[in-house]
């Protein structure tokens, strides 16, 4: 069902059942957990080669903000997709809350629906429109609710994606390199916004990122994945709101960079 | 723009005093008008026999006569009804088959293979068979239109469904959309641009099938009017029929373009156009 970098074969996805069907096809393997944390035991996943995830154990406490770092191909995205219910659990155990939401690296808004309709899409319960408007206001997009997605800037589109995730009041929010495609200034603004939103919503967050600074700025704990296993785990006990400065920040940053095989001055370590 | 630049760069304009200029819209009409005048002159001088091609003046006259007698309107309505019925059947059948084949792999296996085989046959070659099956009434004419125009609709919608961005399908799945909602909100709107291209092709095929269909034992319709005129060597009426076909094809295309502009107003090209 999966091509190289985790793209789902469209036709098969349609067959295997989409929407509710697909979720049912995948979720039985993901046990529903009442506490809003995540518990992974012995998760192994391979796409016909060496294991992308190799007997992985990982816990995320309820309400914790966990950053997942790793080089390309380390299995970060596969782990996130498994938690999102997009990849099946073939081997191992995964327990995660039922209410999950994903923000992808590309905003993935439906171009033929205006921003507001994108946010209310699939939203159940009372007053979906009112809740969507509130979520859009929260990410500072109240003035763009009627816009077509293709007219939004990169930052605006990503904020709409964030509103679409938050309006579902997820217990687990999965962020797949959500700021990687944004320009540096927009990225800083978005990081501050996510820090702020998380303080208010207090959902469990898994942030997949390449950016060490981003991890230190936002997360309670950072985990470095290497060849499908956890290579390094670093607690980030800095006080919030955080700033890109200070000796502690620099020390944590250096530790994570080191774990990723990069020295502070940017040279790769000799193998 | 480019051609303008090239034209003005060419040294064929001697620096003479400025001549009075026509607006660009009218300038484009100059050469067709000249051709019509030459055609008329050649007919008047007896260089072109009216048995081969009637002069423009005669064509205009018989157009007015056909409209005045109501003959043109009557035949036009008959032809439009045939295209409408055939196209209606084609849209329903083509859409249904494309949905079955596009939305499930098993559906594709069952539906696509036979359709691809039938598609390679020129459908106009089925006329003799259709006459045997459906007689010489309205049915074979409508069936011919329906058969010909169902394929472009099926093929383009099928391709459109399969071409929907899988990342959007994934995102919608994560949002918890049911299968029905997914088809309604993601798959079908995503396939709409291709479906409309298919509809435009289908309209072209529909007119073509109508032309052929109306030349077999018809008692009304634009095609019949032309065949009837042939009996009396009325090339003027034949050309009126040709012009009517041309205008109808153009109008149908404009109609779909208009639908496209309305239904696909989210596309950036169109957004820029309206901004």
Coordinates of C-alpha atoms in Angstrom, one line a residue:
Chain A
X1 CA 0.0 0.0 0.0
X2 CA 2.9 2.3 0.5
X3 CA 5.3 3.6 -2.1
X4 CA 8.8 4.8 -1.3
X5 CA 8.3 7.8 0.8
X6 CA 5.0 6.9 2.4
X7 CA 2.7 7.9 -0.4
X8 CA -0.4 5.8 -0.3
X9 CA -1.4 4.0 -3.5
X10 CA -4.4 6.0 -4.4
X11 CA -6.5 3.3 -6.0
X12 CA -5.7 0.7 -3.3
X13 CA -6.6 3.2 -0.6
X14 CA -9.9 3.6 -2.3
X15 CA -10.4 -0.1 -2.3
X16 CA -9.1 -0.9 1.1
X17 CA -11.8 1.5 2.1
X18 CA -11.4 5.2 2.8
X19 CA -12.5 7.4 5.5
X20 CA -14.2 5.4 8.2
X21 CA -13.3 2.1 6.5
X22 CA -9.6 2.8 6.3
X23 CA -9.6 4.0 9.9
X24 CA -11.3 0.8 10.9
X25 CA -8.9 -1.2 8.9
X26 CA -6.0 0.4 10.6
X27 CA -7.1 1.3 14.1
X28 CA -7.8 -2.2 15.5
X29 CA -4.0 -2.5 15.7
X30 CA -3.9 0.8 17.5
X31 CA -5.5 0.2 20.9
X32 CA -7.6 3.1 22.1
X33 CA -6.1 4.5 25.3
X34 CA -8.1 6.5 27.7
X35 CA -5.3 8.6 29.1
X36 CA -4.3 10.8 26.3
X37 CA -0.7 9.6 26.1
X38 CA 1.0 7.3 23.6
X39 CA 2.5 3.9 24.3
X40 CA 4.5 2.0 21.7
X41 CA 6.1 -1.4 22.3
X42 CA 8.2 -3.4 19.8
X43 CA 6.9 -1.5 16.8
X44 CA 8.6 -2.9 13.6
X45 CA 7.9 -1.8 10.1
X46 CA 9.6 -2.7 6.9
X47 CA 8.9 -1.9 3.3
X48 CA 10.6 -5.0 1.8
X49 CA 14.1 -3.9 2.9
X50 CA 15.8 -3.3 6.2
X51 CA 13.4 -2.3 9.0
X52 CA 12.4 1.3 8.9
X53 CA 11.2 1.0 12.5
X54 CA 13.1 -1.6 14.4
X55 CA 11.5 -2.9 17.7
X56 CA 10.8 0.6 18.7
X57 CA 9.6 1.4 22.3
X58 CA 8.4 4.9 23.0
X59 CA 6.1 6.5 25.5
X60 CA 4.6 10.0 25.3
X61 CA 3.0 11.2 28.6
X62 CA -0.4 12.9 28.4
X63 CA 0.0 16.5 27.6
X64 CA 3.7 16.1 26.7
X65 CA 5.3 17.9 23.8
X66 CA 7.8 15.5 22.2
X67 CA 10.1 16.4 19.4
X68 CA 11.2 13.6 17.1
X69 CA 14.5 14.2 15.3
X70 CA 16.5 12.2 12.9
X71 CA 18.2 12.2 9.6
X72 CA 16.2 11.5 6.4
X73 CA 15.2 7.8 6.3
X74 CA 15.5 7.4 10.1
X75 CA 11.8 6.4 10.3
X76 CA 10.4 9.6 11.8
X77 CA 7.7 10.1 9.2
X78 CA 6.8 6.4 9.3
X79 CA 6.3 6.6 13.0
X80 CA 4.1 9.7 12.7
X81 CA 2.1 8.0 9.9
X82 CA 1.6 4.9 12.0
X83 CA 0.3 7.0 14.9
X84 CA -2.0 8.9 12.5
X85 CA -3.5 5.6 11.4
X86 CA -2.2 6.0 7.8
X87 CA 0.2 3.1 8.1
X88 CA -0.9 -0.2 9.5
X89 CA 0.7 -1.7 12.6
X90 CA 2.1 -5.0 11.4
X91 CA 4.3 -5.9 14.3
X92 CA 4.3 -4.6 17.8
X93 CA 1.8 -2.7 19.9
X94 CA 0.6 0.9 19.6
X95 CA -1.8 2.5 22.0
X96 CA -2.9 6.1 21.2
X97 CA -5.9 8.3 21.9
X98 CA -8.7 8.1 19.4
X99 CA -8.9 11.8 18.8
X100 CA -5.9 12.5 16.6
X101 CA -5.1 15.3 14.2
X102 CA -2.3 15.8 11.8
X103 CA -0.6 18.9 10.3
X104 CA 1.4 17.9 7.3
X105 CA 4.5 19.6 5.8
X106 CA 2.4 20.7 2.8
X107 CA -0.9 22.2 4.0
X108 CA -3.1 19.7 2.0
X109 CA -6.1 22.0 1.9
X110 CA -8.7 21.1 -0.6
X111 CA -8.2 23.8 -3.3
X112 CA -11.9 23.7 -4.3
X113 CA -13.2 24.6 -0.9
X114 CA -12.8 28.0 0.8
X115 CA -10.7 28.1 4.0
X116 CA -13.7 27.9 6.3
X117 CA -15.1 24.8 4.5
X118 CA -11.7 23.2 4.7
X119 CA -11.8 23.6 8.5
X120 CA -15.3 22.4 9.0
X121 CA -14.8 19.4 6.7
X122 CA -15.7 16.2 8.4
X123 CA -16.3 18.1 11.7
X124 CA -19.1 16.5 13.8
X125 CA -21.0 17.9 16.7
X126 CA -22.8 21.2 17.3
X127 CA -22.1 24.4 15.5
X128 CA -19.2 23.3 13.3
X129 CA -19.1 26.7 11.6
X130 CA -18.8 28.6 14.9
X131 CA -16.1 26.4 16.2
X132 CA -14.2 26.6 12.9
X133 CA -14.4 30.4 13.0
X134 CA -13.1 30.4 16.5
X135 CA -10.2 28.1 15.5
X136 CA -9.4 30.3 12.5
X137 CA -9.4 33.4 14.8
X138 CA -7.1 31.6 17.2
X139 CA -4.5 31.2 14.4
X140 CA -5.0 34.7 13.2
X141 CA -6.9 33.9 10.0
X142 CA -10.3 35.4 10.8
X143 CA -9.9 37.7 7.8
X144 CA -9.2 34.9 5.3
X145 CA -12.1 32.5 6.1
X146 CA -13.6 33.2 2.6
X147 CA -10.4 32.9 0.7
X148 CA -9.6 30.1 -1.8
X149 CA -6.6 28.0 -0.5
X150 CA -4.5 28.6 -3.5
X151 CA -4.5 32.4 -2.8
X152 CA -3.1 31.9 0.6
X153 CA 0.6 32.5 1.4
X154 CA 2.6 29.5 2.7
X155 CA 2.3 30.7 6.3
X156 CA -1.4 31.4 6.0
X157 CA -2.1 27.9 4.4
X158 CA -0.1 26.2 7.2
X159 CA -2.1 28.2 9.8
X160 CA -5.3 27.1 8.2
X161 CA -4.0 23.5 8.4
X162 CA -3.3 24.1 12.1
X163 CA -6.8 25.5 12.7
X164 CA -8.3 22.4 10.9
X165 CA -6.4 20.2 13.3
X166 CA -7.1 22.2 16.5
X167 CA -10.9 22.6 15.8
X168 CA -11.1 18.8 16.3
X169 CA -9.8 19.2 19.8
X170 CA -7.3 16.4 19.4
X171 CA -5.9 14.6 22.4
X172 CA -2.9 13.8 20.2
X173 CA -1.6 16.4 17.7
X174 CA 0.8 15.1 15.1
X175 CA 3.0 17.7 13.4
X176 CA 5.0 16.4 10.4
X177 CA 7.7 19.1 9.7
X178 CA 4.9 21.7 9.6
X179 CA 7.3 24.7 9.2
X180 CA 10.0 23.2 7.0
X181 CA 8.7 24.8 3.8
X182 CA 8.2 28.3 5.3
X183 CA 10.6 31.2 5.2
X184 CA 12.7 31.9 8.3
X185 CA 10.7 34.8 9.6
X186 CA 7.3 33.1 9.1
X187 CA 8.7 29.9 10.7
X188 CA 9.7 31.8 13.9
X189 CA 6.2 33.4 14.1
X190 CA 4.6 30.0 13.6
X191 CA 6.8 28.3 16.2
X192 CA 5.7 31.0 18.7
X193 CA 2.1 30.5 17.8
X194 CA 2.3 26.7 18.3
X195 CA 4.0 27.2 21.7
X196 CA 1.2 29.5 22.7
X197 CA -1.6 27.2 21.3
X198 CA -0.1 24.2 23.1
X199 CA 0.0 26.0 26.4
X200 CA -3.7 26.7 26.0
X201 CA -4.9 23.4 24.6
X202 CA -2.5 21.1 26.5
X203 CA -2.9 18.2 24.1
X204 CA -0.2 15.6 23.6
X205 CA 2.1 16.7 20.7
X206 CA 4.5 14.7 18.5
X207 CA 6.5 17.1 16.4
X208 CA 8.6 15.6 13.6
X209 CA 11.4 18.0 12.6
X210 CA 14.8 18.4 11.1
X211 CA 15.3 21.6 13.0
X212 CA 17.2 21.2 16.3
X213 CA 16.4 24.8 17.4
X214 CA 12.8 24.2 16.8
X215 CA 12.9 21.1 19.0
X216 CA 14.7 22.9 21.9
X217 CA 12.3 25.9 21.5
X218 CA 9.1 23.9 21.7
X219 CA 9.5 20.4 23.2
X220 CA 9.6 19.0 26.7
X221 CA 11.7 16.2 25.4
X222 CA 13.5 15.4 22.2
X223 CA 14.1 11.9 20.8
X224 CA 16.7 11.2 18.1
X225 CA 15.8 8.3 15.9
X226 CA 18.4 6.4 14.0
X227 CA 17.9 3.3 11.9
X228 CA 14.4 2.8 13.3
X229 CA 15.5 2.9 17.0
X230 CA 15.8 5.6 19.6
X231 CA 19.5 6.6 19.7
X232 CA 19.3 9.6 22.0
X233 CA 16.8 11.0 24.4
X234 CA 17.2 14.6 25.8
X235 CA 14.9 16.2 28.3
X236 CA 14.5 19.9 27.7
X237 CA 13.6 21.4 31.1
X238 CA 13.8 25.1 30.0
X239 CA 11.2 27.5 31.3
X240 CA 8.6 28.9 29.0
X241 CA 8.2 31.1 27.1
X242 CA 11.6 30.2 25.7
X243 CA 14.0 32.3 23.6
X244 CA 16.7 31.3 21.1
X245 CA 19.4 32.2 23.6
X246 CA 21.2 31.4 26.7
X247 CA 23.9 28.9 27.8
X248 CA 21.3 26.1 28.5
X249 CA 19.7 26.5 25.1
X250 CA 23.1 26.3 23.4
X251 CA 24.1 23.2 25.4
X252 CA 20.9 21.3 24.6
X253 CA 21.2 22.3 21.0
X254 CA 24.8 21.1 20.9
X255 CA 23.8 17.7 22.4
X256 CA 21.1 17.2 19.9
X257 CA 23.3 18.2 17.0
X258 CA 25.9 15.9 18.2
X259 CA 23.4 13.0 18.4
X260 CA 22.5 13.8 14.8
X261 CA 26.2 13.6 13.8
X262 CA 26.8 17.3 13.3
X263 CA 29.4 19.3 15.3
X264 CA 28.4 22.7 16.6
X265 CA 30.4 24.5 13.9
X266 CA 28.5 22.5 11.2
X267 CA 31.1 19.9 10.2
X268 CA 30.0 16.3 10.0
X269 CA 31.7 14.0 12.5
X270 CA 34.0 11.4 11.1
X271 CA 32.2 8.1 11.1
Chain B
X1 CA 3.5 40.0 -28.1
X2 CA 6.4 38.2 -29.6
X3 CA 5.0 38.3 -33.1
X4 CA 4.2 42.0 -32.7
X5 CA 7.9 42.6 -31.8
X6 CA 9.1 40.6 -34.8
X7 CA 6.7 42.3 -37.2
X8 CA 7.7 45.7 -36.1
X9 CA 11.4 44.7 -36.4
X10 CA 10.9 43.7 -40.0
X11 CA 12.1 46.5 -42.3
X12 CA 9.1 46.4 -44.6
X13 CA 7.6 49.6 -43.5
X14 CA 8.8 52.6 -45.4
X15 CA 8.5 55.8 -43.4
X16 CA 5.5 57.2 -45.2
X17 CA 2.9 59.5 -43.8
X18 CA 0.5 57.8 -41.3
X19 CA -2.5 56.2 -42.9
X20 CA -6.0 56.1 -41.2
X21 CA -6.0 52.9 -39.1
X22 CA -8.8 50.4 -38.4
X23 CA -9.3 49.1 -34.8
X24 CA -7.7 45.7 -34.4
X25 CA -11.0 43.9 -34.1
X26 CA -12.1 45.2 -37.5
X27 CA -8.7 44.6 -39.1
X28 CA -9.1 40.9 -38.5
X29 CA -12.3 41.0 -40.5
X30 CA -10.7 42.5 -43.6
X31 CA -9.5 39.3 -45.2
X32 CA -12.7 37.2 -44.7
X33 CA -14.7 40.0 -46.1
X34 CA -12.4 40.3 -49.1
X35 CA -12.7 36.5 -49.7
X36 CA -16.5 36.7 -49.5
X37 CA -16.4 39.6 -52.1
X38 CA -14.1 37.6 -54.4
X39 CA -16.3 34.5 -54.1
X40 CA -19.4 36.6 -54.9
X41 CA -17.7 38.3 -57.9
X42 CA -16.4 34.9 -59.2
X43 CA -20.0 33.5 -59.0
X44 CA -21.5 36.6 -60.7
X45 CA -18.9 36.3 -63.5
X46 CA -19.8 32.6 -64.0
X47 CA -16.3 31.4 -62.9
X48 CA -17.9 29.2 -60.1
X49 CA -20.9 27.2 -61.0
X50 CA -23.7 27.5 -58.5
X51 CA -24.2 23.7 -58.9
X52 CA -20.9 23.4 -57.1
X53 CA -21.0 26.3 -54.7
X54 CA -23.7 28.8 -54.3
X55 CA -22.7 32.5 -54.1
X56 CA -22.8 34.2 -50.6
X57 CA -25.8 36.2 -51.7
X58 CA -27.8 33.1 -52.5
X59 CA -26.8 31.5 -49.2
X60 CA -27.9 34.5 -47.2
X61 CA -31.2 34.6 -49.2
X62 CA -32.0 31.0 -48.6
X63 CA -31.0 31.4 -44.9
X64 CA -33.6 34.1 -44.6
X65 CA -36.2 32.0 -46.5
X66 CA -35.6 28.9 -44.3
X67 CA -36.0 31.0 -41.2
X68 CA -39.1 32.8 -42.5
X69 CA -40.8 29.5 -43.4
X70 CA -39.8 28.0 -40.0
X71 CA -38.1 25.1 -41.7
X72 CA -34.7 25.8 -40.2
X73 CA -36.1 26.2 -36.7
X74 CA -38.0 22.9 -37.0
X75 CA -35.0 20.9 -38.3
X76 CA -32.8 22.6 -35.7
X77 CA -35.0 21.5 -32.9
X78 CA -35.1 17.9 -34.1
X79 CA -31.3 17.9 -34.3
X80 CA -30.9 19.5 -30.9
X81 CA -33.3 17.0 -29.4
X82 CA -31.3 14.1 -30.8
X83 CA -28.0 15.5 -29.5
X84 CA -29.6 16.3 -26.2
X85 CA -31.0 12.8 -25.7
X86 CA -27.8 11.1 -26.9
X87 CA -25.6 13.3 -24.9
X88 CA -27.8 12.8 -21.8
X89 CA -27.5 9.1 -22.1
X90 CA -23.8 9.3 -22.6
X91 CA -23.2 11.6 -19.6
X92 CA -25.2 9.2 -17.3
X93 CA -23.7 6.0 -18.6
X94 CA -20.1 7.4 -18.9
X95 CA -20.2 8.9 -15.5
X96 CA -21.6 5.8 -13.9
X97 CA -19.1 3.5 -15.5
X98 CA -16.2 5.9 -14.7
X99 CA -17.3 5.9 -11.0
X100 CA -17.4 2.1 -10.9
X101 CA -14.0 1.7 -12.6
X102 CA -12.4 4.7 -10.9
X103 CA -13.4 4.1 -7.3
X104 CA -12.5 0.4 -7.0
X105 CA -9.9 -1.9 -8.4
X106 CA -12.4 -4.7 -9.0
X107 CA -14.7 -2.3 -10.8
X108 CA -11.8 -1.3 -13.0
X109 CA -11.1 -4.9 -13.8
X110 CA -14.7 -5.6 -14.8
X111 CA -15.5 -2.4 -16.6
X112 CA -12.3 -1.0 -18.1
X113 CA -11.1 -3.9 -20.2
X114 CA -14.3 -4.3 -22.3
X115 CA -14.7 -0.6 -22.7
X116 CA -11.2 -0.1 -23.9
X117 CA -11.7 -2.8 -26.5
X118 CA -15.0 -1.3 -27.8
X119 CA -13.4 2.1 -27.8
X120 CA -10.8 1.2 -30.4
X121 CA -13.7 0.6 -32.9
X122 CA -14.7 3.6 -34.9
X123 CA -18.3 3.9 -33.6
X124 CA -19.6 5.3 -36.9
X125 CA -18.8 2.0 -38.5
X126 CA -21.6 0.6 -36.4
X127 CA -24.3 2.3 -38.5
X128 CA -25.3 -0.8 -40.5
X129 CA -25.6 -2.8 -37.4
X130 CA -27.6 -0.1 -35.6
X131 CA -30.0 0.0 -38.5
X132 CA -30.6 -3.7 -38.2
X133 CA -31.0 -3.5 -34.4
X134 CA -32.9 -0.3 -34.1
X135 CA -34.5 0.3 -37.5
X136 CA -34.5 3.7 -39.1
X137 CA -36.4 5.8 -36.6
X138 CA -34.9 8.1 -33.9
X139 CA -33.3 5.2 -31.9
X140 CA -30.3 4.5 -34.1
X141 CA -29.5 8.2 -34.4
X142 CA -29.6 8.8 -30.6
X143 CA -27.8 5.6 -30.0
X144 CA -25.0 6.6 -32.3
X145 CA -24.6 10.0 -30.5
X146 CA -24.7 8.3 -27.1
X147 CA -22.2 5.6 -28.0
X148 CA -19.7 8.1 -29.5
X149 CA -19.8 10.6 -26.8
X150 CA -19.9 8.2 -23.8
X151 CA -16.2 7.3 -24.3
X152 CA -14.6 10.7 -23.9
X153 CA -16.7 11.2 -20.7
X154 CA -15.8 7.8 -19.3
X155 CA -12.1 8.1 -20.1
X156 CA -11.6 11.6 -18.8
X157 CA -13.6 11.1 -15.6
X158 CA -11.8 7.8 -14.9
X159 CA -8.4 9.5 -15.4
X160 CA -9.5 12.4 -13.3
X161 CA -10.6 10.2 -10.4
X162 CA -7.3 8.3 -10.5
X163 CA -5.4 11.5 -10.8
X164 CA -6.8 13.1 -7.6
X165 CA -3.8 14.0 -5.4
X166 CA -3.4 11.0 -3.0
X167 CA -2.1 13.4 -0.3
X168 CA -5.5 15.1 -0.2
X169 CA -7.2 11.7 0.1
X170 CA -4.9 11.0 3.0
X171 CA -5.6 14.3 4.7
X172 CA -9.3 13.7 4.3
X173 CA -9.0 10.2 5.7
X174 CA -7.2 11.6 8.8
X175 CA -10.0 14.1 9.2
X176 CA -12.4 11.2 9.6
X177 CA -14.4 11.6 6.4
X178 CA -16.7 8.7 5.6
X179 CA -16.3 7.0 2.2
X180 CA -19.3 8.8 0.8
X181 CA -18.0 12.2 2.1
X182 CA -14.6 11.5 0.6
X183 CA -16.1 10.8 -2.8
X184 CA -18.3 13.9 -2.6
X185 CA -15.8 16.4 -1.2
X186 CA -12.5 15.2 -2.4
X187 CA -12.6 12.7 -5.3
X188 CA -15.4 14.2 -7.5
X189 CA -14.3 17.9 -7.2
X190 CA -10.8 16.8 -7.8
X191 CA -11.9 14.9 -11.0
X192 CA -14.1 17.7 -12.2
X193 CA -11.6 19.6 -14.4
X194 CA -10.8 16.4 -16.4
X195 CA -14.5 15.5 -16.5
X196 CA -15.3 18.9 -18.1
X197 CA -12.5 18.3 -20.7
X198 CA -14.2 15.0 -21.4
X199 CA -17.5 16.8 -21.8
X200 CA -16.0 19.1 -24.4
X201 CA -14.6 16.2 -26.4
X202 CA -18.0 14.5 -26.1
X203 CA -19.8 17.5 -27.5
X204 CA -17.5 17.4 -30.6
X205 CA -18.1 13.7 -31.1
X206 CA -21.9 14.2 -30.6
X207 CA -22.2 16.7 -33.5
X208 CA -20.1 14.4 -35.7
X209 CA -22.3 11.4 -34.9
X210 CA -25.3 13.5 -35.5
X211 CA -24.1 14.5 -39.0
X212 CA -23.6 10.8 -39.9
X213 CA -26.8 9.6 -38.2
X214 CA -29.0 12.2 -39.9
X215 CA -27.9 11.2 -43.3
X216 CA -29.5 7.7 -42.9
X217 CA -33.2 7.7 -43.6
X218 CA -34.0 10.8 -41.7
X219 CA -37.2 12.8 -42.3
X220 CA -36.2 15.9 -40.3
X221 CA -33.1 17.5 -38.8
X222 CA -30.3 19.7 -40.2
X223 CA -28.7 16.6 -41.8
X224 CA -31.9 15.7 -43.5
X225 CA -32.4 19.3 -44.7
X226 CA -28.9 19.1 -46.3
X227 CA -29.5 15.6 -47.9
X228 CA -32.8 16.8 -49.2
X229 CA -31.2 19.9 -50.7
X230 CA -28.7 17.7 -52.5
X231 CA -31.5 16.1 -54.5
X232 CA -32.3 19.5 -55.9
X233 CA -28.7 20.7 -56.3
X234 CA -29.4 23.4 -53.7
X235 CA -25.8 24.1 -52.6
X236 CA -27.0 27.2 -50.9
X237 CA -29.1 25.2 -48.4
X238 CA -26.3 22.7 -47.9
X239 CA -24.0 25.5 -46.9
X240 CA -26.6 27.0 -44.6
X241 CA -26.7 23.5 -42.9
X242 CA -22.9 23.5 -42.6
X243 CA -22.9 26.9 -41.1
X244 CA -25.6 25.9 -38.6
X245 CA -23.5 22.8 -37.6
X246 CA -20.4 25.1 -37.1
X247 CA -22.3 27.6 -35.0
X248 CA -23.9 24.8 -32.9
X249 CA -20.5 23.3 -32.2
X250 CA -19.0 26.7 -31.3
X251 CA -22.0 27.5 -29.0
X252 CA -21.7 24.1 -27.2
X253 CA -18.0 24.6 -26.6
X254 CA -18.7 28.1 -25.2
X255 CA -21.3 26.7 -22.9
X256 CA -18.9 24.2 -21.4
X257 CA -16.2 26.9 -21.0
X258 CA -18.8 29.0 -19.2
X259 CA -19.6 26.1 -16.9
X260 CA -15.8 25.6 -16.4
X261 CA -15.3 29.2 -15.4
X262 CA -18.1 28.9 -12.8
X263 CA -17.4 25.5 -11.4
X264 CA -13.6 25.8 -11.3
X265 CA -13.4 29.3 -10.0
X266 CA -11.0 28.2 -7.3
X267 CA -8.2 27.6 -9.9
X268 CA -5.4 30.2 -9.7
X269 CA -5.4 31.0 -13.4
X270 CA -9.1 31.8 -13.3
X271 CA -8.7 33.7 -10.0
X272 CA -6.0 35.9 -11.5
X273 CA -8.3 36.5 -14.5
X274 CA -11.1 37.8 -12.3
X275 CA -8.9 39.8 -9.9

